[in-house]
Amino acid sequence: MAFPHRPDAPELPDFSMLKRLARDQLIYLLEQLPGKKDLFIEADLMSPLDRIANVSILKQHEVDKLYKVENKPALSSNEQLCFLVRPRIKNMRYVASLVNADKLAGRTRKYKVIFSPQKFHACEMVLEEEGVFGDVSCDEWAFSLLPLDVDLLSMELPEFFRDYFLEGDQRWINTVAQALHLLSTLYGPFPNCYGIGRCSKMSYELWRKLEEEEDGETKGRRPEIGHIFLLDRDVDFVTALCSQVVYEGLVDDTFRIKCGSVDFGPEVTSSDRSLKVLLNAEDKVFSEIRNEHFSNVFGFLSQKARNLQAQYDRRRGMDIKQMKNFVSQELKGLKQEHRLLSVHIGACESIMKKKTKQDFQELIKTEHALLEGFNIRESTSYIEEHIDRQVSPIESLRLMCLLSITENGLIPKDYRSLKTQYLQSYGPEHLLTFSNLRRAGLLTEQAPGDTLTAVESKVSKLVTDKAAGKITDAFSSLAKKSNFRALSKKLNLIPRVDGEYDLKVPRDMAYVFSGAYVPLSCRLIEQVLERRSWQGLDEVVRLLNCGELAFTDMTKEDKASSESLRLILVVFLGGCTFSEISALRFLGREKGYRFIFLTTAVTNSARLMEAMSEVKA
Amino acid sequence: MRRLISACLSVGRKYELYSMDWDLKEELRDCLVAAAPYGGPIALLRNPWRKEKAASVRPVLEIYSASGLPLASLLWKSGPAVSLGWSAEEELLCVQEDGVVLVYGLHGDFRRHFSMGNEVLQNRVLDARIFHTEFGSGVAILTGAHRFTLSANVGDLKLRRMPEVPGLQSAPSCWTALCQDRVAHILLAVGPDLYLLDHAACSAVTPPGLAPGVSSFLQMAVSFTYRHLALFTDTGYIWMGTASLKEKLCEFNCNIRAPPKQMVWCSRPRSKERAVVVAWERRLMVVGDAPESIQFVLDEDSYLVPELDGVRIFSRSTHEFLHEVPVASEEIFKIASMAPGALLLEAQKEYEKESQKADEYLREIQELGQLTQAVQQCIEAAGHEHRPDMQKSLLRAASFGKCFLDRFPPDSFVRMCQDLRVLNAIRDYYIGIPLTYSQYPQASCKDIYSQLVLRRLYPLAIQICEYLRLPEVQGVSRILAHWACYKVQQKDVSDEDVARAINQKLGDTPGVSYSDIAARAYGCGRTELAIKLLEYEPRSGEQVPLLLKMKRSKLALSKAIESGDTDLVFTVLLHLKNELNRGDFFMTLRNQPMALSLYRQFCKHQELETRGPGCWSGSFSGHLGLLFAAHPRIEGRVAALQTAADAFYKAKNEFAAKATEDQMRLLRLQRRLEDELGGRFVDLSLHDTVTTLVLGGHSKRAEQLARDFRIPDKRLWWLKLTALADLEDWEELEKFSKSKKSPIGYLPFVEICMKQHNKYEAKKYASRVGPEQKVKALLLVGDVAQAADVAIEHRNEAELTLVLSHCTGATDAATADKIQRTRAQAQKK
């Protein structure tokens, strides 16, 4: 059932080197402050740090106690304090308050702040303003790439999305360029580069500049990875906003995968403890089902359980020697598999309980309707009902955004009424949320002023509500075709299905959305790789509003081996979803490629929406 | 070459470096003279004040290279100078009588000046010495009050007044600055006594083994490395020993009682021989650990310059170097020497003559097994030769000898050739740096460039770097950068031309920082040029700080924004915020949307607590106001909301203004509800407020609120339905359902009853569900049979399938049958 890789699929480069590099650098920084010290870690850095260096390594380098950076006075009595933080103003205030409290109490201690992945001037400014700049020493831990899996590198910068796409803050671009530079020094230059989006272009240019400054090092190295594809999240919001139905995506949507591991609560483990499970290719069971459509997973798991039972059963009728062999060699593996199987069956049950209800079916139905662009009026009232019933603030926002993007903005009347409804349900502070969504282009209003709208409003006064809706639909479809609709037609994103879509043996990438929609981002990558450039996709690029922002850069040298030319690094700036990863893995299997994913963070629709909402502090 | 061989004294030799054709108008003795070590330049200040001359004639300060080429000449306009000296960085220090030290560059460009303190100013300067320490160059001053003041490093000026010497009534007969254990001392002679001054105390010292009968010391000399000391007494006796005065090395009696003009050490590092050169008006004497001395007659006025490995002697016409003959050279050139090196040299000469003697000589060396040694000797001796032809013949000999050796590491030979090429190049008359091979490693390659760069000999410096294959970043780039820094000082060339010339030459040479050059240009007061140069700087991170320093903040802002580096933009923003008043600041930001948005973001994090939203215009102000609305007290919140609403109105954002006003109304109402009903209402959304009211049984009020805030019917029905079901108030729910026709249909009623597991109630509503959803409703309450009937009645295939999927077990078998039959019938038709 799980698809094996094609026999000629290229080997992936070994990314564990990145971990070692980060660990060594951290140890070096810790050793810069000799003697016992307490380490304060920012909550967001805890999980990534855990993947790099565990507590015993930290203890080896004289870290005494570990604290979380939070807004509480520290109880540490150590003479040396070390802070491991992201470069945020909030954190600087925290450090400054600690130092100033010590000063008041007449204590002198040593303070060291380690910024990851880099130091920002604004942070030093804050320290200076607080009058503690001289008391604190600053360092950088250039830890920007965490290998979450054999083919997935994450920068673990969820704030990238909000900072860049909402606030227009370009500070992380430098970090991205540095990370790419690191990759090219370790794994050789990339002979073919493609990209789309403003951020991609800027990162790419900055990266090139870095390479030029330090030229000579990568020259002459054989490239290990043949292609790199950079993609901005705002090129394709639609895919990220859809509900995920591939197993890994569903687990992420339901339980939230954090830094490659997930906390399964008591309802999954069917005990009173929750269990932290690392989800990657090493988990034999998981690696077989992660890319599967959820409808197949349960069948697969039960088959697996039966196989396991059969293997257990073999021991009957064994003689002593065979039994000894069995116990010493196979039993451990079987037990391990057994444990994993029970975890995933538990997770499946839990997901089933939540998702097989009618609500979810309707939700998916509405989503598909939005993607395909029919029954807009019905979908709009569904969303309205969704808001009225206070089902979930994040879900409602998501549906509104999906509606807006697929329709090129909401009709002014709908825009106002949905907003009013939403504010009534969840409070007026969400005015800010709406302003954010508007700025990011996620939820917009169709420009009024079309003559048609005027006619339409006159007509709609004369007829009943329902009829008016229908008329509006007709008018808006006349007025202009949304870009998404045109793109979907151009790139054939909505596959034509004759009969049932066979989710067990998928034909195309649409299977990650139950056969209803091929992820736009993945389709773009597929098309560009096929053509080896953006040539012939001019119309698509124009529709994406990226006229100037699509680029191709190929080096003429033919040093790249055919093996490396089938390795593709896809860089998602602003995050990617597990569905996209699954879809590209599928594409790779079909075409004999292997994809490597680099993302600023793994994201999903809920995370995107949360990044946009303004919650009262 | 003259070779001076004496049976008793170790060999010493003197050779001519340059014949000087400087056009000296005065005698050397009439000038203040200073020559820098390591073949450095010579400074002469003519017409000093000690001679009574017509005051109307201004003295002239002249600077020459060691080969006598004029480097600078300037009219001395300051006060009387007492002493001249060169610092380690080849800056000329001129000590004036009033204790002010003027610092000039190699080309006579005035650099800076500093004072040696008030005490010196009051008592005037009697005498001054410039000396070199590990830290740099020091100045020691003897004042008119017979007190000493010194500074060990003029780069980091710290004046130290030395303690008083007891009973000192007149100036000491001679004195010198000593540097031991990283501390500077003063050694002075008063009559027959010697005193050592450190910064704490004055102690009398006596040199061990000093001959009796000394009534006064006339001259003293410290060696180049401060290790040895020589004293010349009025009896014509010279004592030589260690500078610590703990050990005597040797003594010599020259029987000349006249005070010598100069006395300097002449020894090479790591050599056992000690020798001192003493100069009188017309006589030069080299004395050492031997009963005899070597004497030279001086034809003209001469001046001695101590060097690391010898003494430079220059006069009007010549510039000579006197040094102890190195062992290797001595071995080779000694008359009738049988040293392996000498034999090898002979062998090579014979070989060139195509004589078979070459073979004999070679055999002789080889028989002794000394060929390796011979080659090494020749290489070493070549290094100590001044004349290229001698160097060549020695190197040729070495190369010849090498052929007969199997394994001779080539690097010493190669390095010597390289070094000699460099040395010969800089010894050239036009360059005039007569560095010896022993001084060369001391001076190190780096210093050679800096010496050349100081002399503005950029092309030669670059050639040398290229010849030695130094990495560009270390060599050529640095020299180019120096050149550019010099270029920007040429005030007569227009900014445009300078910038273009620099860019043409430098291009994208790695390691050259345009911002450094620009900083230099700015230092020279050429701001416009600096800005032009910064255009070439590829790294914005370097551009921006300098622009800020030059107060071109707006340009800095646009550069920072161009770079796309948010961090830089922040830097500029925060700088601007402090520099400009608020109005200007916002005017500047207005044209830079990116900066504005960044500043907004910053304010959100940073200044919420300190500054109100007032400074912003438009919607953003309203948004900030909303953020403020998290105020702990209701009144504060209402006020913040009011500001927000006003701002929204101003920005013509009617929707937001309306929403904000509604919120204010709601807040006041919630407050009243809390007062009247108790419980918590504040902070709830409108929906939640109504729900809470319904749950609390205040139906009337809930209705009122819904009317006031124009809650749509649909929402109200959903809300009430959910709330009543939660309360399990079935009676009320039924009443509510009958109050009017449900705008949301009756299926939700069925659903919600089933959720609460109340099948009885659910059935009541199932009958009222509209025909479209009837099947669903019936299935929900579990009435499969009736659902089937309805579906059949509708003749709806999808509904039939749905019902069929619900048919489980035997109980529904009949129903399933029925459906199948209907289907079959339908198909027949």
mmCIF file with all atom_site columns, C-alpha atoms in Angstrom, chain A residues 89 93 119-122 125-126 129 162-163 167-171 202 209 213 358 362 385 387-390 416 419-428 431-432 435 614 616, chain B residues 538-539 564 566-567 570-571 574-575 594 597-598 601-602 604-606 623 626-627 630 637 648 655-656 659-660 663 683 685-688 709-712 714-715 718 751 776:
data_model
loop_
_atom_site.group_PDB
_atom_site.id
_atom_site.type_symbol
_atom_site.label_atom_id
_atom_site.label_alt_id
_atom_site.label_comp_id
_atom_site.label_asym_id
_atom_site.label_entity_id
_atom_site.label_seq_id
_atom_site.pdbx_PDB_ins_code
_atom_site.Cartn_x
_atom_site.Cartn_y
_atom_site.Cartn_z
_atom_site.occupancy
_atom_site.B_iso_or_equiv
_atom_site.pdbx_formal_charge
_atom_site.auth_seq_id
_atom_site.auth_comp_id
_atom_site.auth_asym_id
_atom_site.auth_atom_id
_atom_site.pdbx_PDB_model_num
ATOM 1  C CA . ILE A 1 89  ? 12.332  43.249 22.142 1.00 0.00 ? 89  ILE A CA 1
ATOM 2  C CA . ARG A 1 93  ? 13.065  43.862 28.423 1.00 0.00 ? 93  ARG A CA 1
ATOM 3  C CA . LYS A 1 119 ? 21.385  39.433 16.730 1.00 0.00 ? 119 LYS A CA 1
ATOM 4  C CA . PHE A 1 120 ? 19.378  42.495 15.805 1.00 0.00 ? 120 PHE A CA 1
ATOM 5  C CA . HIS A 1 121 ? 20.468  46.000 16.382 1.00 0.00 ? 121 HIS A CA 1
ATOM 6  C CA . ALA A 1 122 ? 17.121  46.945 17.826 1.00 0.00 ? 122 ALA A CA 1
ATOM 7  C CA . MET A 1 125 ? 19.271  49.426 21.408 1.00 0.00 ? 125 MET A CA 1
ATOM 8  C CA . VAL A 1 126 ? 16.754  48.284 23.969 1.00 0.00 ? 126 VAL A CA 1
ATOM 9  C CA . GLU A 1 129 ? 18.042  52.313 26.626 1.00 0.00 ? 129 GLU A CA 1
ATOM 10 C CA . ARG A 1 162 ? 3.576   37.451 10.233 1.00 0.00 ? 162 ARG A CA 1
ATOM 11 C CA . ASP A 1 163 ? 6.722   39.561 10.203 1.00 0.00 ? 163 ASP A CA 1
ATOM 12 C CA . GLU A 1 167 ? 4.322   43.735 8.906  1.00 0.00 ? 167 GLU A CA 1
ATOM 13 C CA . GLY A 1 168 ? 6.541   43.986 5.847  1.00 0.00 ? 168 GLY A CA 1
ATOM 14 C CA . ASP A 1 169 ? 9.515   43.359 8.069  1.00 0.00 ? 169 ASP A CA 1
ATOM 15 C CA . GLN A 1 170 ? 12.375  42.007 6.018  1.00 0.00 ? 170 GLN A CA 1
ATOM 16 C CA . ARG A 1 171 ? 14.790  41.218 8.777  1.00 0.00 ? 171 ARG A CA 1
ATOM 17 C CA . MET A 1 202 ? 15.205  39.215 -2.293 1.00 0.00 ? 202 MET A CA 1
ATOM 18 C CA . LYS A 1 209 ? 25.763  38.494 -2.755 1.00 0.00 ? 209 LYS A CA 1
ATOM 19 C CA . GLU A 1 213 ? 31.717  37.979 -1.013 1.00 0.00 ? 213 GLU A CA 1
ATOM 20 C CA . GLN A 1 358 ? -21.545 15.462 9.792  1.00 0.00 ? 358 GLN A CA 1
ATOM 21 C CA . GLU A 1 362 ? -20.215 19.664 5.363  1.00 0.00 ? 362 GLU A CA 1
ATOM 22 C CA . GLU A 1 385 ? -24.086 30.092 10.033 1.00 0.00 ? 385 GLU A CA 1
ATOM 23 C CA . ILE A 1 387 ? -19.999 32.275 12.633 1.00 0.00 ? 387 ILE A CA 1
ATOM 24 C CA . ASP A 1 388 ? -23.419 32.581 14.196 1.00 0.00 ? 388 ASP A CA 1
ATOM 25 C CA . ARG A 1 389 ? -23.080 29.261 15.890 1.00 0.00 ? 389 ARG A CA 1
ATOM 26 C CA . GLN A 1 390 ? -19.648 30.210 17.250 1.00 0.00 ? 390 GLN A CA 1
ATOM 27 C CA . ARG A 1 416 ? -19.670 44.007 5.823  1.00 0.00 ? 416 ARG A CA 1
ATOM 28 C CA . LYS A 1 419 ? -17.474 41.142 9.530  1.00 0.00 ? 419 LYS A CA 1
ATOM 29 C CA . THR A 1 420 ? -20.359 42.370 11.647 1.00 0.00 ? 420 THR A CA 1
ATOM 30 C CA . GLN A 1 421 ? -21.397 38.840 12.445 1.00 0.00 ? 421 GLN A CA 1
ATOM 31 C CA . TYR A 1 422 ? -17.875 37.924 13.359 1.00 0.00 ? 422 TYR A CA 1
ATOM 32 C CA . LEU A 1 423 ? -17.402 40.904 15.631 1.00 0.00 ? 423 LEU A CA 1
ATOM 33 C CA . GLN A 1 424 ? -20.666 40.123 17.381 1.00 0.00 ? 424 GLN A CA 1
ATOM 34 C CA . SER A 1 425 ? -19.546 36.585 17.982 1.00 0.00 ? 425 SER A CA 1
ATOM 35 C CA . TYR A 1 426 ? -15.977 37.194 19.038 1.00 0.00 ? 426 TYR A CA 1
ATOM 36 C CA . GLY A 1 427 ? -15.612 40.784 20.116 1.00 0.00 ? 427 GLY A CA 1
ATOM 37 C CA . PRO A 1 428 ? -14.541 44.054 18.515 1.00 0.00 ? 428 PRO A CA 1
ATOM 38 C CA . LEU A 1 431 ? -11.343 44.696 13.881 1.00 0.00 ? 431 LEU A CA 1
ATOM 39 C CA . LEU A 1 432 ? -7.568  44.570 14.064 1.00 0.00 ? 432 LEU A CA 1
ATOM 40 C CA . SER A 1 435 ? -7.329  44.958 9.160  1.00 0.00 ? 435 SER A CA 1
ATOM 41 C CA . GLU A 1 614 ? -4.980  40.067 17.260 1.00 0.00 ? 614 GLU A CA 1
ATOM 42 C CA . LYS A 1 616 ? -6.023  40.732 23.697 1.00 0.00 ? 616 LYS A CA 1
ATOM 43 C CA . PRO B 2 538 ? 28.394  47.195 -1.471 1.00 0.00 ? 538 PRO B CA 1
ATOM 44 C CA . ARG B 2 539 ? 27.646  46.480 2.173  1.00 0.00 ? 539 ARG B CA 1
ATOM 45 C CA . GLY B 2 564 ? 16.119  45.557 2.749  1.00 0.00 ? 564 GLY B CA 1
ATOM 46 C CA . THR B 2 566 ? 15.182  45.793 8.621  1.00 0.00 ? 566 THR B CA 1
ATOM 47 C CA . ASP B 2 567 ? 17.699  45.892 11.366 1.00 0.00 ? 567 ASP B CA 1
ATOM 48 C CA . PHE B 2 570 ? 15.651  50.312 12.854 1.00 0.00 ? 570 PHE B CA 1
ATOM 49 C CA . THR B 2 571 ? 19.060  51.701 13.586 1.00 0.00 ? 571 THR B CA 1
ATOM 50 C CA . LEU B 2 574 ? 15.948  55.176 16.423 1.00 0.00 ? 574 LEU B CA 1
ATOM 51 C CA . HIS B 2 575 ? 18.724  57.551 15.549 1.00 0.00 ? 575 HIS B CA 1
ATOM 52 C CA . MET B 2 594 ? 8.336   50.696 4.862  1.00 0.00 ? 594 MET B CA 1
ATOM 53 C CA . SER B 2 597 ? 5.261   50.376 9.020  1.00 0.00 ? 597 SER B CA 1
ATOM 54 C CA . LEU B 2 598 ? 8.346   49.269 10.884 1.00 0.00 ? 598 LEU B CA 1
ATOM 55 C CA . GLN B 2 601 ? 5.388   47.799 14.710 1.00 0.00 ? 601 GLN B CA 1
ATOM 56 C CA . PHE B 2 602 ? 8.099   49.048 16.992 1.00 0.00 ? 602 PHE B CA 1
ATOM 57 C CA . LYS B 2 604 ? 3.249   48.591 19.289 1.00 0.00 ? 604 LYS B CA 1
ATOM 58 C CA . HIS B 2 605 ? 5.887   46.639 21.170 1.00 0.00 ? 605 HIS B CA 1
ATOM 59 C CA . GLN B 2 606 ? 7.782   49.429 22.683 1.00 0.00 ? 606 GLN B CA 1
ATOM 60 C CA . HIS B 2 623 ? -6.030  50.398 15.808 1.00 0.00 ? 623 HIS B CA 1
ATOM 61 C CA . LEU B 2 626 ? -8.145  49.444 20.273 1.00 0.00 ? 626 LEU B CA 1
ATOM 62 C CA . LEU B 2 627 ? -4.977  47.986 21.658 1.00 0.00 ? 627 LEU B CA 1
ATOM 63 C CA . ALA B 2 630 ? -7.159  46.515 27.197 1.00 0.00 ? 630 ALA B CA 1
ATOM 64 C CA . ARG B 2 637 ? -11.285 51.656 28.152 1.00 0.00 ? 637 ARG B CA 1
ATOM 65 C CA . PHE B 2 648 ? -11.662 55.950 12.497 1.00 0.00 ? 648 PHE B CA 1
ATOM 66 C CA . PHE B 2 655 ? -17.441 50.537 9.557  1.00 0.00 ? 655 PHE B CA 1
ATOM 67 C CA . ALA B 2 656 ? -14.707 50.426 12.142 1.00 0.00 ? 656 ALA B CA 1
ATOM 68 C CA . ALA B 2 659 ? -18.123 48.889 15.472 1.00 0.00 ? 659 ALA B CA 1
ATOM 69 C CA . THR B 2 660 ? -16.062 50.772 18.014 1.00 0.00 ? 660 THR B CA 1
ATOM 70 C CA . GLN B 2 663 ? -18.448 48.309 21.664 1.00 0.00 ? 663 GLN B CA 1
ATOM 71 C CA . ASP B 2 683 ? -15.180 41.406 28.225 1.00 0.00 ? 683 ASP B CA 1
ATOM 72 C CA . SER B 2 685 ? -18.657 39.505 23.125 1.00 0.00 ? 685 SER B CA 1
ATOM 73 C CA . LEU B 2 686 ? -22.183 40.548 22.215 1.00 0.00 ? 686 LEU B CA 1
ATOM 74 C CA . HIS B 2 687 ? -23.120 36.970 21.421 1.00 0.00 ? 687 HIS B CA 1
ATOM 75 C CA . ASP B 2 688 ? -21.751 35.712 24.690 1.00 0.00 ? 688 ASP B CA 1
ATOM 76 C CA . PHE B 2 709 ? -27.824 45.702 18.749 1.00 0.00 ? 709 PHE B CA 1
ATOM 77 C CA . ARG B 2 710 ? -29.815 44.422 15.820 1.00 0.00 ? 710 ARG B CA 1
ATOM 78 C CA . ILE B 2 711 ? -28.799 40.835 16.170 1.00 0.00 ? 711 ILE B CA 1
ATOM 79 C CA . PRO B 2 712 ? -30.086 38.967 13.143 1.00 0.00 ? 712 PRO B CA 1
ATOM 80 C CA . LYS B 2 714 ? -30.890 33.533 12.576 1.00 0.00 ? 714 LYS B CA 1
ATOM 81 C CA . ARG B 2 715 ? -28.167 34.197 15.097 1.00 0.00 ? 715 ARG B CA 1
ATOM 82 C CA . TRP B 2 718 ? -29.140 29.528 17.043 1.00 0.00 ? 718 TRP B CA 1
ATOM 83 C CA . GLU B 2 751 ? -29.856 17.598 16.135 1.00 0.00 ? 751 GLU B CA 1
ATOM 84 C CA . LYS B 2 776 ? -32.034 13.283 7.613  1.00 0.00 ? 776 LYS B CA 1
#
